[in-house]
Each structure stands twice: as C-alpha cells, then as structure tokens.
PDB file of C-alpha atoms in Angstrom:
ATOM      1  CA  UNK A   1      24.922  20.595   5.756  1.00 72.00           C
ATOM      2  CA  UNK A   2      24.805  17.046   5.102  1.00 86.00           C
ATOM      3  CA  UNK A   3      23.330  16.552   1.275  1.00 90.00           C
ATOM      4  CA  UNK A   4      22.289  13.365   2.585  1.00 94.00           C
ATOM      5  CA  UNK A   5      20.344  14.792   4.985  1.00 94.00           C
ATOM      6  CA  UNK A   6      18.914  17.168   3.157  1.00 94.00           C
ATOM      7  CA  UNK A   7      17.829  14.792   0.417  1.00 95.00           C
ATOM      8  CA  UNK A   8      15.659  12.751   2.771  1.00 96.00           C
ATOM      9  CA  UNK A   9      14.544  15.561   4.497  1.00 96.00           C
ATOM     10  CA  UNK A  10      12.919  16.603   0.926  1.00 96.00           C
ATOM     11  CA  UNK A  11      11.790  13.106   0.101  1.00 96.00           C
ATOM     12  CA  UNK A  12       9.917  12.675   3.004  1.00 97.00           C
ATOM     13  CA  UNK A  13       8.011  16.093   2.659  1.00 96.00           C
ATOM     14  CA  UNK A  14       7.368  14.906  -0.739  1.00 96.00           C
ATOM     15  CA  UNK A  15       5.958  12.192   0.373  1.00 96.00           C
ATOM     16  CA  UNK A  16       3.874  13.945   2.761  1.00 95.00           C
ATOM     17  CA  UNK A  17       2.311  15.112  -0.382  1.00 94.00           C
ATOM     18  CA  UNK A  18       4.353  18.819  -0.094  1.00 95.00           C
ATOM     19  CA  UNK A  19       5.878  20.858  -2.679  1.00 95.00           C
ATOM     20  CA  UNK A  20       9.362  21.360  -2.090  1.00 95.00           C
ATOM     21  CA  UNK A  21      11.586  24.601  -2.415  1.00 93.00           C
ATOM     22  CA  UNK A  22      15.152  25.613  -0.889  1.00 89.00           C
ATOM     23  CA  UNK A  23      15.463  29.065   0.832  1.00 84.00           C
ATOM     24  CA  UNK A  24      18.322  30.500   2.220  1.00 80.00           C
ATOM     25  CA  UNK A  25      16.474  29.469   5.671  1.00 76.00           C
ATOM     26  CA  UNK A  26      16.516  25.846   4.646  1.00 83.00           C
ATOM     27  CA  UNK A  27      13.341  23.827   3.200  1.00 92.00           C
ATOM     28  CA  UNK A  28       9.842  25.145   2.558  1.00 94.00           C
ATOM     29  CA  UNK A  29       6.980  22.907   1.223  1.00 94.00           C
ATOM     30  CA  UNK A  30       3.892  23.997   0.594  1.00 94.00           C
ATOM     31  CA  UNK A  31       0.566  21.530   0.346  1.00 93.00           C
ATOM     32  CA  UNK A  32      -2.705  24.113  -1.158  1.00 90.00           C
ATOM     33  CA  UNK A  33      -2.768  26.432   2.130  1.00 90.00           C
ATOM     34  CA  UNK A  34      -0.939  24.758   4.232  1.00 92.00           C
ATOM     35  CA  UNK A  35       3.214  24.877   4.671  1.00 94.00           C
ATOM     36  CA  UNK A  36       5.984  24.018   6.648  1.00 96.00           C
ATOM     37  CA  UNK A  37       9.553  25.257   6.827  1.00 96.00           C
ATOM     38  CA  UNK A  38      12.629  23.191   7.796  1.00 96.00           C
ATOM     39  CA  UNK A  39      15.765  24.466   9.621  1.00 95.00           C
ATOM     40  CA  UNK A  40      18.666  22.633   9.947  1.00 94.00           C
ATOM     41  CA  UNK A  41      20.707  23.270  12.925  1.00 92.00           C
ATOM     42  CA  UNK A  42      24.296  22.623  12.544  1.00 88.00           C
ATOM     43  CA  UNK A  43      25.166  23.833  16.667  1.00 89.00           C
ATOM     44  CA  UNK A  44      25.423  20.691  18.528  1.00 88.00           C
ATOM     45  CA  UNK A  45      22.787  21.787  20.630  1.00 91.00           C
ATOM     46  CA  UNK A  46      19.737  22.841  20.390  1.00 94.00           C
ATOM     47  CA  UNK A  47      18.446  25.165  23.619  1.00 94.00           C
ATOM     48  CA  UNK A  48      15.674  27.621  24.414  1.00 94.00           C
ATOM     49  CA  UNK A  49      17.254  30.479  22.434  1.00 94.00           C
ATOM     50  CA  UNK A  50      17.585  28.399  19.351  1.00 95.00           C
ATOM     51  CA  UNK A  51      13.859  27.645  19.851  1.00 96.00           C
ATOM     52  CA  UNK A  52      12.702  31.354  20.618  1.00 96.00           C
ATOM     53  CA  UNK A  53      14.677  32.238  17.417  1.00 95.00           C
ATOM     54  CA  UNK A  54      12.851  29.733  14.948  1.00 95.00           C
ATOM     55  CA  UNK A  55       9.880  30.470  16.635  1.00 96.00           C
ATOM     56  CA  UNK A  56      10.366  34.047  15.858  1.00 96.00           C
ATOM     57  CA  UNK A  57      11.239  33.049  12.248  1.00 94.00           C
ATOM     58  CA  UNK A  58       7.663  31.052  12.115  1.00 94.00           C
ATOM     59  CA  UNK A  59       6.077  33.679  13.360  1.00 94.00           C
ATOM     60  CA  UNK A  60       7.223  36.451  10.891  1.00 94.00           C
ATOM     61  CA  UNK A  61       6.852  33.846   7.976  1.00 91.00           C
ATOM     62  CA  UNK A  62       3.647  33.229   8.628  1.00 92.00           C
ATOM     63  CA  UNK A  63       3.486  29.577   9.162  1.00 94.00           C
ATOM     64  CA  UNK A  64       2.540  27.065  11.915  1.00 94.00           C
ATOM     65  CA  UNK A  65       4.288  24.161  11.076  1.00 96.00           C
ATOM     66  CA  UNK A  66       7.927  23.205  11.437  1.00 97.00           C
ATOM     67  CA  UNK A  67      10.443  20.758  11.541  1.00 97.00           C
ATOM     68  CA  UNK A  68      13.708  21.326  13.348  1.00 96.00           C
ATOM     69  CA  UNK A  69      16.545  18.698  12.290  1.00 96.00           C
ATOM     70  CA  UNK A  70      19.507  19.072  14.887  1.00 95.00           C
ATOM     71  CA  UNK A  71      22.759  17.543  15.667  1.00 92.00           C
ATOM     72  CA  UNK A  72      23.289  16.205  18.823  1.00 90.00           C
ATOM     73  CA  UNK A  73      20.553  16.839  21.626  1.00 93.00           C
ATOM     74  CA  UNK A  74      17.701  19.387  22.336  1.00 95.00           C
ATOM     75  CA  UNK A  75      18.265  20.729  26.068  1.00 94.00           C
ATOM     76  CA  UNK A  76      14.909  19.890  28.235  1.00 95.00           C
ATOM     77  CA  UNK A  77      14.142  23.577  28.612  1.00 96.00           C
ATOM     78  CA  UNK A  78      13.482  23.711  24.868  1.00 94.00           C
ATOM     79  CA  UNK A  79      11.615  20.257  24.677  1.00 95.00           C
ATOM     80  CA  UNK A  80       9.640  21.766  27.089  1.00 95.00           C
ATOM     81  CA  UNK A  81       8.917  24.420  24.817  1.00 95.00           C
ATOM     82  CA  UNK A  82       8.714  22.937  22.006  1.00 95.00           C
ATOM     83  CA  UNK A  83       5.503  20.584  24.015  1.00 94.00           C
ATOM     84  CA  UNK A  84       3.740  23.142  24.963  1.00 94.00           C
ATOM     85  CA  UNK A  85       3.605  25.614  22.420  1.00 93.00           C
ATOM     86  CA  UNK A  86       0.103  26.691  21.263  1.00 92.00           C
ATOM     87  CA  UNK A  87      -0.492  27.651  17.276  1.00 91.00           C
ATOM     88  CA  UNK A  88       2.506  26.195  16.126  1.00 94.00           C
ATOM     89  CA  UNK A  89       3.811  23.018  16.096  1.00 95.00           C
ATOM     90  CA  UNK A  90       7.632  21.946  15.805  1.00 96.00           C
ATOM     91  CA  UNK A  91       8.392  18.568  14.591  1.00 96.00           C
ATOM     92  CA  UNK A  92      11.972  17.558  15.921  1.00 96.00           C
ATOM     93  CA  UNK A  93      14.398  15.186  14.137  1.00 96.00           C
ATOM     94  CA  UNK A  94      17.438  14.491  14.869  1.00 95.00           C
ATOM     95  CA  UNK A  95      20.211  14.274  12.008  1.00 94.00           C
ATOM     96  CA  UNK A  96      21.133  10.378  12.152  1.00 93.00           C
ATOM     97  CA  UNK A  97      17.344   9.267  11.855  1.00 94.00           C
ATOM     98  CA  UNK A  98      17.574  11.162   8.695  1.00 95.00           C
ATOM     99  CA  UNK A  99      20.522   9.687   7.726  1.00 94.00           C
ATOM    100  CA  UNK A 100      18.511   7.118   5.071  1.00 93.00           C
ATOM    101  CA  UNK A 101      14.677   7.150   4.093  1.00 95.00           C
ATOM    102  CA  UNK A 102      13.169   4.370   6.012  1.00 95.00           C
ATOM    103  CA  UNK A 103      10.316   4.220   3.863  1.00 95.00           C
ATOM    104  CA  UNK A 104      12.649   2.705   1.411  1.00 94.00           C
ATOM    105  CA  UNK A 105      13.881  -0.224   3.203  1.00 94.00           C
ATOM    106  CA  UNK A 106      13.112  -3.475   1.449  1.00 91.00           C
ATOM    107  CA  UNK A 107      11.799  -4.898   5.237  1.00 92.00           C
ATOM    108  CA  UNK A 108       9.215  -1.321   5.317  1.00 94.00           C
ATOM    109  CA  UNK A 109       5.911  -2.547   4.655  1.00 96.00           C
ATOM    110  CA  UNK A 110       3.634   0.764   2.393  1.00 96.00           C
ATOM    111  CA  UNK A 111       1.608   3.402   5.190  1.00 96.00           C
ATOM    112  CA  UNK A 112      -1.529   4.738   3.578  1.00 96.00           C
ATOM    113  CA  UNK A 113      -3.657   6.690   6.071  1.00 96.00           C
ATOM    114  CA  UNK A 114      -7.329   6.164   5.849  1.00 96.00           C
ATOM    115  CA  UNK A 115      -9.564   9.412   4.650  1.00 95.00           C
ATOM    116  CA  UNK A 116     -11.767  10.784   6.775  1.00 95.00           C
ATOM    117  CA  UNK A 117     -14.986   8.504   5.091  1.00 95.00           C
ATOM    118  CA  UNK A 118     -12.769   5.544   5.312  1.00 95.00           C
ATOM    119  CA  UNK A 119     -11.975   5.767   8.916  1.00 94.00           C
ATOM    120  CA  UNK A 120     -15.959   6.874   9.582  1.00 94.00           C
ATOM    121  CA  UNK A 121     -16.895   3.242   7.983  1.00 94.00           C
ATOM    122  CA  UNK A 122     -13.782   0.916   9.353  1.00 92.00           C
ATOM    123  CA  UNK A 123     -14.943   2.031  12.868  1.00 91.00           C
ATOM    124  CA  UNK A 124     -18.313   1.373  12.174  1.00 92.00           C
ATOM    125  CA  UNK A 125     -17.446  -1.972  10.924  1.00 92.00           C
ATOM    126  CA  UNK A 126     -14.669  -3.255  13.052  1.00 88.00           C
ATOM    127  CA  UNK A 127     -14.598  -0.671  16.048  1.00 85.00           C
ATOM    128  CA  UNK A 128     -11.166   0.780  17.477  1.00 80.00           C
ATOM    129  CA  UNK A 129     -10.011  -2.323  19.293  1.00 89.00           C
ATOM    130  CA  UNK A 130      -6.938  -3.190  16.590  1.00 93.00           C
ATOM    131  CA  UNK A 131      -3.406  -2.893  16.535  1.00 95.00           C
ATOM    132  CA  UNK A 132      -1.470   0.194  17.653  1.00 95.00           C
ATOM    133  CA  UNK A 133       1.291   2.157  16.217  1.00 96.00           C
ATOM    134  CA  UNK A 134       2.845   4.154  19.036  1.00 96.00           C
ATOM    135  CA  UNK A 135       2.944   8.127  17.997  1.00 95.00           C
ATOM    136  CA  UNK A 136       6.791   7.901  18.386  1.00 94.00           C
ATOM    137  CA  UNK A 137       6.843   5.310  16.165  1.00 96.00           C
ATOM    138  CA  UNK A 138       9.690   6.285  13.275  1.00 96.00           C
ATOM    139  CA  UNK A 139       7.590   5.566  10.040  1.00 97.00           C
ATOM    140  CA  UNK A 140       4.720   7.806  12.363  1.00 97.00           C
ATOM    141  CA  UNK A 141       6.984  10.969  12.889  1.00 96.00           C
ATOM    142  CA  UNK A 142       8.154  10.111   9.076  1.00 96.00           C
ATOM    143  CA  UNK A 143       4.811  10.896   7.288  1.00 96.00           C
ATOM    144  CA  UNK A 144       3.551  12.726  10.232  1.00 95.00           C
ATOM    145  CA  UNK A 145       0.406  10.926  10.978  1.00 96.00           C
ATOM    146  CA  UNK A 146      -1.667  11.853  14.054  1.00 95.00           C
ATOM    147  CA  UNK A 147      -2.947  10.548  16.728  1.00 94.00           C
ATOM    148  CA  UNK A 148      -6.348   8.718  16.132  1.00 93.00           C
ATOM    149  CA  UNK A 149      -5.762   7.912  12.231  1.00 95.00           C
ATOM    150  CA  UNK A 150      -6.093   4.485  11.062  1.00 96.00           C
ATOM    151  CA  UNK A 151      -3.123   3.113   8.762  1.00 97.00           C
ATOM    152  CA  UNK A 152      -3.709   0.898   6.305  1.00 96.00           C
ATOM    153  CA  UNK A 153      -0.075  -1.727   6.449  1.00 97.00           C
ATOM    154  CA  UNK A 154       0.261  -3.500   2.691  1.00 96.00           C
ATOM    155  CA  UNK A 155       3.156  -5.961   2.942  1.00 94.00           C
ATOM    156  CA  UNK A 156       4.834  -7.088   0.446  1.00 91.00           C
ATOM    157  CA  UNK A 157       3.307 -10.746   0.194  1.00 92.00           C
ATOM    158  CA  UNK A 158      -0.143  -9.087  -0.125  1.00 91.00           C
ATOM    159  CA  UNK A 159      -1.418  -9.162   3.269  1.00 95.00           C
ATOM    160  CA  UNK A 160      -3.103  -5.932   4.535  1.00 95.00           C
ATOM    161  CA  UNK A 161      -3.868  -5.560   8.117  1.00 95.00           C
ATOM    162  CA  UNK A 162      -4.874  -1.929   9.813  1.00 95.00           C
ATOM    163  CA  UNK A 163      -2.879   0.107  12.875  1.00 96.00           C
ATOM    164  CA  UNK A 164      -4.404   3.148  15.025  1.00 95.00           C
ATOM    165  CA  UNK A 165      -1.961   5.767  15.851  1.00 96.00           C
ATOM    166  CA  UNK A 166      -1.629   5.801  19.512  1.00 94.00           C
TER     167      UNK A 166
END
C-alpha cells in the first residue's frame, strides 16, 4: 500500500471530523456513533466478489458506511451493486484521486457545510435558486457532503458566495 495514499485517505476522514485508527483491515474512524471502515484494494480490479466480500466484512463489523479505494477500475456488475445497495453505503475512490489532498491546493477555496438551522434560515432568506456543486464533484466526494446541503465557499480574497449540492 501506497503511504501516500494512505495518508490522505486519513486526512480526509479527519477532516470529515472522524477519529482515525489502523486495523489489520485497513482504516476505521469513528465520529460519536457513527463509523466507517476503509479497505484498500491492491487487485487491479475490483468485481462483484470483491464487493460481496467487503460487504460481508461491513456486515459482521457492524457498520454501514464504507469507502473502497481501488486500483484500476470497478467492473459494472459491482457499480451496480455498489448503487443499489440498501443499509449500507460504499463510497468508491479510486487510488490516483487520492494521490494528493485537494483540499490543500493553494487554488482550493475552504467548504464549510451549513447546519441544519443555517440552511432552515438561508432558504428562507434567499430560496434554493443559487449555484450548484454537482454530487460528483471531487471536493463533494472529498468531505462527503450530500445531496441538498448548502456549502458555504470562503476564497481566499475574502469573498464568500454559497453552492447547493446537486
């Protein structure tokens, strides 16, 4: 495993506000009651079997949330999978996006999410009808914000403007 890899991998579930621990299965965080649990999958591939397998490895864990960081491609059959799975969700990343932490490129403007009582009062004030940030988006999938939320964008000459997650 790539300590590069597995550095960012840790900063950015620090900075989704997780505690962070290595296991022999790869990277668990932990956030009050909720957790997640990284595997790293060194195969080039990742198919349905691979997918069954961490599922399994969820399952008997006892958590919901995961991220999968793989090598080359995930096969369709296990995308598919992965989409439609109900009580668990698998994040999927693949290595070379987590080659660097985006967040901390000079260019990167700072994502803060809106509470719930912010977002209440922004809509009430200036409606939904503002600037998107597509789901895919990479600083999105970084901090893992969902659809619906409203970002807050600081730049670094002091302007703020506001994004929905799309």
């Amino acid at each position: 495993m790539n300590p590069v890899i597995q550095q960012t991998t840790t900063e950015m579930l620090q900075q989704r506000g997780f505690e962070v621990e290595v296991t022999d299965e790869g990277l668990v965080g932990r956030k009050g009651r909720s957790s997640i649990i990284v595997f790293f999958n060194l195969s080039p591939k990742v198919n349905n079997d691979r997918i069954q397998e961490y599922i399994t490895k969820m399952r008997n864990a006892n958590f919901t949330h995961a991220i999968v960081v793989f090598n080359d491609s995930v096969t369709p059959m296990a995308q598919k999978v992965v989409d439609e799975l109900e009580g668990l969700r698998i994040e999927l990343f693949q290595m070379n996006s987590l080659r660097y932490n985006i967040t901390k490129h000079r260019l990167v403007p700072k994502h803060i999410p809106l509470t719930k009582g912010e977002m209440k009062a922004f809509k009430e004030e200036f409606g939904t009808k503002i600037p998107i940030l597509l789901h895919s988006d990479p600083i999105v999938r970084f901090y893992d914000f969902q659809r619906g939320d409203i970002i807050k964008v600081e730049r670094k000459n002091g302007f703020i403007c506001y994004r929905i997650v799309k």
